[in-house]
XYZ file of C-alpha atoms in Angstrom:
342
model
C -38.191 15.857 -18.859
C -36.055 16.473 -21.940
C -36.208 20.159 -22.800
C -36.068 19.139 -26.450
C -36.249 15.584 -27.789
C -33.344 15.420 -30.234
C -33.722 11.671 -30.845
C -37.328 12.162 -31.920
C -36.185 14.865 -34.335
C -33.579 12.520 -35.836
C -36.177 9.792 -36.332
C -38.531 12.286 -37.954
C -35.758 13.518 -40.249
C -35.199 9.969 -41.519
C -38.864 9.638 -42.406
C -39.875 13.133 -43.462
C -38.228 15.041 -46.308
C -39.653 18.301 -44.980
C -37.819 17.811 -41.679
C -34.602 17.036 -43.535
C -35.012 20.165 -45.649
C -35.723 22.204 -42.520
C -32.533 20.937 -40.913
C -30.487 21.743 -44.016
C -31.933 25.261 -44.214
C -31.231 25.891 -40.545
C -27.640 24.693 -40.873
C -27.084 26.923 -43.917
C -28.607 29.922 -42.147
C -26.454 29.460 -39.040
C -23.213 29.208 -41.007
C -24.211 32.131 -43.220
C -25.074 34.405 -40.322
C -21.892 33.550 -38.462
C -19.682 34.108 -41.511
C -20.513 37.831 -41.486
C -21.371 38.268 -37.792
C -20.401 41.707 -36.570
C -21.840 43.729 -33.710
C -20.599 46.433 -31.374
C -21.831 47.688 -27.974
C -21.650 51.247 -29.286
C -24.501 50.539 -31.713
C -27.871 51.632 -30.307
C -30.938 49.571 -31.023
C -34.212 51.348 -31.715
C -37.848 50.310 -31.401
C -39.102 47.900 -34.061
C -42.407 49.764 -34.405
C -40.601 52.514 -36.319
C -39.691 50.166 -39.190
C -42.567 51.001 -41.543
C -42.891 52.739 -44.878
C -44.244 56.287 -44.601
C -45.916 55.980 -47.996
C -48.007 52.807 -47.655
C -47.533 51.554 -44.092
C -45.799 48.304 -45.053
C -43.141 46.896 -42.743
C -39.712 47.520 -44.248
C -37.639 44.539 -45.345
C -34.940 43.547 -42.876
C -31.817 42.652 -44.855
C -28.899 41.476 -42.662
C -26.488 42.652 -45.357
C -27.942 46.163 -45.594
C -27.561 48.043 -42.293
C -27.977 51.536 -43.753
C -30.465 51.157 -46.633
C -33.985 50.041 -45.740
C -36.441 49.172 -48.499
C -40.234 48.962 -48.627
C -41.273 45.661 -50.271
C -44.350 47.266 -51.845
C -43.388 50.643 -53.278
C -39.601 50.029 -53.215
C -38.941 53.335 -51.482
C -35.469 53.380 -49.918
C -34.961 54.925 -46.484
C -31.712 56.119 -44.957
C -31.699 57.465 -41.411
C -30.087 56.924 -38.031
C -33.463 55.826 -36.633
C -33.941 53.085 -39.228
C -30.314 52.016 -38.792
C -31.060 51.567 -35.076
C -34.104 49.439 -35.813
C -31.917 47.340 -38.110
C -29.605 46.774 -35.121
C -32.630 45.623 -33.107
C -33.588 43.218 -35.914
C -30.006 41.988 -36.249
C -29.727 41.122 -32.568
C -33.021 39.271 -32.692
C -31.565 37.443 -35.699
C -28.519 36.551 -33.592
C -30.710 35.090 -30.839
C -32.614 32.948 -33.339
C -29.306 31.839 -34.870
C -28.219 30.699 -31.394
C -31.369 28.601 -31.038
C -30.791 27.028 -34.455
C -27.100 26.409 -33.777
C -27.984 24.668 -30.511
C -30.394 22.269 -32.211
C -28.090 21.618 -35.171
C -25.200 20.807 -32.856
C -27.305 18.351 -30.860
C -28.377 16.661 -34.103
C -24.932 16.467 -35.706
C -22.396 16.700 -32.831
C -20.259 18.720 -35.268
C -17.903 20.929 -33.283
C -18.194 23.851 -35.696
C -21.791 24.497 -34.639
C -20.854 24.564 -30.964
C -17.959 26.892 -31.795
C -20.339 29.194 -33.690
C -22.732 29.161 -30.752
C -20.068 30.000 -28.188
C -18.523 32.734 -30.321
C -21.797 34.596 -30.945
C -23.138 34.233 -27.411
C -19.854 35.137 -25.722
C -19.852 38.475 -27.539
C -23.096 39.479 -25.832
C -22.354 37.974 -22.426
C -18.794 39.312 -22.182
C -19.765 42.807 -23.323
C -23.199 43.126 -21.724
C -22.346 45.901 -19.279
C -20.721 47.851 -22.137
C -24.064 48.233 -23.918
C -25.554 51.613 -23.028
C -28.801 51.694 -21.080
C -31.403 53.212 -23.393
C -35.121 53.152 -24.095
C -37.357 53.196 -27.141
C -37.730 56.970 -26.904
C -33.991 57.251 -27.597
C -33.022 58.391 -24.092
C -29.711 57.101 -22.721
C -28.660 56.608 -19.097
C -25.456 55.872 -17.201
C -26.927 53.780 -14.373
C -30.010 51.724 -13.578
C -30.792 54.143 -10.739
C -30.998 57.028 -13.230
C -32.953 55.269 -15.955
C -36.497 56.129 -16.934
C -39.091 53.466 -17.675
C -38.473 50.741 -20.220
C -34.698 50.465 -20.665
C -32.686 47.730 -22.283
C -29.023 47.289 -23.108
C -28.911 44.968 -26.110
C -32.469 45.913 -27.082
C -34.406 49.212 -27.072
C -36.602 48.470 -24.056
C -36.859 46.079 -21.118
C -39.640 44.107 -22.781
C -37.481 43.276 -25.790
C -34.555 42.530 -23.489
C -36.718 39.957 -21.689
C -37.789 38.371 -24.966
C -34.279 38.034 -26.393
C -33.014 36.661 -23.060
C -35.808 34.106 -23.132
C -34.580 32.863 -26.521
C -30.979 32.796 -25.348
C -32.074 30.793 -22.297
C -33.795 28.256 -24.541
C -30.578 27.748 -26.495
C -28.373 27.555 -23.408
C -30.689 25.038 -21.761
C -30.271 22.812 -24.810
C -26.456 23.116 -24.670
C -25.782 23.454 -20.926
C -23.957 20.110 -20.880
C -21.907 20.930 -23.981
C -20.587 24.494 -23.681
C -17.285 25.173 -21.959
C -17.670 24.999 -18.145
C -16.269 28.494 -17.715
C -18.811 29.858 -20.195
C -21.690 28.206 -18.357
C -20.413 29.521 -15.039
C -20.041 33.077 -16.367
C -23.520 32.876 -17.898
C -25.063 31.839 -14.565
C -23.091 33.975 -12.122
C -22.398 37.183 -14.074
C -24.565 37.588 -17.159
C -27.933 36.466 -15.751
C -27.582 38.530 -12.526
C -26.760 41.611 -14.613
C -29.915 41.127 -16.675
C -31.900 40.562 -13.477
C -30.704 43.914 -12.089
C -32.029 45.619 -15.207
C -35.384 43.832 -15.425
C -36.469 43.663 -11.790
C -36.627 47.454 -11.520
C -39.218 47.448 -14.308
C -41.686 44.901 -12.905
C -44.062 47.466 -11.436
C -47.664 46.556 -12.309
C -50.132 43.993 -13.601
C -49.370 44.373 -17.295
C -48.206 42.304 -20.247
C -44.738 43.901 -20.070
C -44.254 43.255 -16.351
C -45.632 39.740 -16.844
C -43.148 39.071 -19.645
C -40.183 40.364 -17.639
C -41.262 38.397 -14.572
C -41.511 35.257 -16.723
C -37.956 35.714 -17.984
C -36.665 36.432 -14.477
C -38.276 33.212 -13.250
C -36.788 31.220 -16.116
C -33.346 32.720 -15.494
C -33.612 31.886 -11.815
C -34.630 28.296 -12.465
C -31.816 27.834 -14.965
C -29.184 29.365 -12.673
C -30.674 27.910 -9.471
C -30.803 31.463 -8.147
C -33.117 31.684 -5.129
C -33.444 35.475 -5.247
C -34.701 35.459 -8.834
C -37.073 32.548 -8.246
C -38.565 34.229 -5.179
C -38.904 37.539 -7.052
C -40.786 35.897 -9.923
C -43.053 33.642 -7.868
C -43.391 35.543 -4.574
C -42.579 39.201 -5.293
C -45.054 42.087 -5.213
C -46.116 41.619 -8.844
C -45.376 37.892 -8.970
C -46.485 35.606 -11.764
C -49.403 34.149 -9.791
C -50.757 37.632 -9.103
C -50.280 38.597 -12.756
C -52.512 35.681 -13.722
C -55.098 36.073 -10.970
C -55.567 39.797 -11.548
C -54.589 40.128 -15.191
C -56.793 37.416 -16.683
C -60.534 37.986 -16.961
C -63.240 35.525 -16.001
C -63.466 34.372 -19.612
C -59.756 33.425 -19.660
C -58.530 36.422 -21.614
C -55.736 38.878 -20.831
C -57.394 42.079 -19.596
C -55.812 44.467 -22.124
C -58.329 43.241 -24.666
C -56.111 42.464 -27.645
C -55.790 39.057 -29.314
C -52.118 39.779 -29.894
C -51.419 40.901 -26.312
C -53.230 37.827 -25.036
C -51.092 35.400 -27.030
C -47.963 37.526 -26.724
C -48.272 37.360 -22.931
C -48.876 33.618 -23.206
C -45.487 33.236 -24.910
C -43.739 34.393 -21.756
C -46.063 32.435 -19.476
C -45.737 29.135 -21.355
C -41.957 29.552 -21.512
C -41.813 29.977 -17.732
C -44.114 26.980 -17.308
C -41.760 24.918 -19.474
C -38.742 25.942 -17.385
C -40.659 25.143 -14.188
C -41.498 21.686 -15.505
C -37.949 21.114 -16.767
C -36.386 22.080 -13.438
C -39.038 20.380 -11.252
C -40.442 23.571 -9.770
C -44.099 23.927 -8.787
C -45.512 26.732 -10.934
C -48.540 26.910 -8.650
C -52.309 26.578 -9.117
C -52.308 29.475 -11.577
C -50.882 27.095 -14.185
C -54.508 26.068 -14.805
C -55.214 29.665 -15.874
C -52.459 29.408 -18.496
C -54.002 26.218 -19.862
C -57.470 27.788 -19.963
C -56.089 30.854 -21.765
C -54.617 28.641 -24.489
C -57.872 26.754 -24.926
C -59.983 29.906 -24.996
C -57.724 31.638 -27.526
C -58.134 28.654 -29.832
C -61.910 28.973 -29.577
C -61.719 32.650 -30.541
C -60.367 31.780 -33.998
C -62.695 31.701 -36.976
C -63.036 28.543 -39.068
C -60.381 30.038 -41.373
C -58.010 30.032 -38.337
C -57.837 33.842 -38.442
C -58.430 35.786 -35.232
C -60.681 38.800 -34.772
C -58.544 41.872 -34.227
C -59.968 44.254 -31.598
C -57.970 46.993 -29.876
C -54.185 47.260 -30.122
C -53.182 44.285 -32.224
C -51.472 43.311 -35.461
C -53.409 42.635 -38.666
C -53.947 39.202 -40.178
C -52.973 37.160 -37.134
C -54.105 33.551 -37.044
C -53.526 30.304 -35.202
C -50.437 29.555 -37.288
C -48.957 32.916 -36.221
C -48.834 31.560 -32.675
C -48.350 27.861 -33.360
C -44.994 27.906 -31.548
C -46.785 28.966 -28.351
C -49.109 25.975 -28.649
C -46.053 23.774 -29.221
C -44.583 25.005 -25.931
C -47.976 24.584 -24.266
C -48.191 21.020 -25.528
C -44.759 20.297 -24.051
C -46.041 21.610 -20.709
C -49.535 20.076 -20.623
C -48.962 16.951 -22.735
C -50.000 15.688 -26.159
C -53.190 14.186 -24.760
C -54.280 17.444 -23.114
C -56.782 19.855 -24.596
C -53.904 22.067 -25.634
C -52.181 19.148 -27.354
C-alpha cells in the first residue's frame, strides 16, 4: 500500500484549483519557515495549556516571528514572560514538524531538490541534537537522566505525550521520504534517534489511559518503521499493550472511557496512525482493529446535524467533525473508501 498517493494528488491538482492553491500555499509556507528557521537545545518548551489570555480566556496568537511578545487576538493584551516564551518554543517545534510533513509532500510532487534539502536540514537539527535537549516536564521540572525523571517528561516537547505526537508527525514525513533522504540520515534515524525516543517513552507507558495509549501507538509505529522487534513487541505484547488499551479502555458503546469527546478522538489519532503503519508495513494489528473502526463510526453518530459535538467532561469548546476530519482521512486509508468510515 502506498503510504500517500502522490500521483492521485497530481491528477487532482490538474483538475481542481483548490488543490493547486493548497499546493502553492504549502510550498510558500515551507520555504518561509525554513528561511528563518532557528532553534536551540537550550530552549525549554512549556505546556501549551498555559497559552491563554488572563483577561478573557482566549488562546494567544502564535506568531513564529514573535518569540517574546504574545498577543491576545480579542483584547490585544500583550504578554511577556519566560513561561509564555517556553510555550512559544513548544508551538514553534510543532510548526517545524508540520513543515516537515509539507516539505515531504511538496518534494514528492515536484522532485525539486531544494525541498528535500530543506527537509533534511530541519530534521537533522532535531535528530543530531536530540540527547542535548534537557529532560523536562510540563510542571517545569528538569532532570539529568531518564532514571531520575518524574512522570511526563519530554526533550523536544514539555511532556512525553507531546513528544509522542511530534514524533508521530515526523514519522509520517520520513515514511514518505524514506527512499529519498540520504542513506546515512535514514540509518541514523532508525538506529540512533528512534531508539533514544523509545527509551524516553517506554518508561511512561504505565496504565490504561489516553496518554499511555498515545505513546504506545508511537512506539509501535517507530518499531514498524525501523523494523525494531523490541519496540514492536513492547507496543503489541507489553504489559499495557495496544490491544489491552482497546479492550479495557473502550466502553461497550465504543467510546474511550475517560468520557470526553476530545479525548476519544484525540486517542483515535494515535490509534489510527498505528493502524496505518501496521497496514503499510504488513503487520497484523490484531482483532482489536475492529474496536478502532467501531469507535470512528460511533463518534460520527455522536455529532449533531450541525456536525458539532456535545462537549461533556474535559474537552475543548466548539469541536466538530471537521475538527477531526484528518483522523477520518487516516481511518479511510486503513479501512477503505467503501467502508463505513469511508
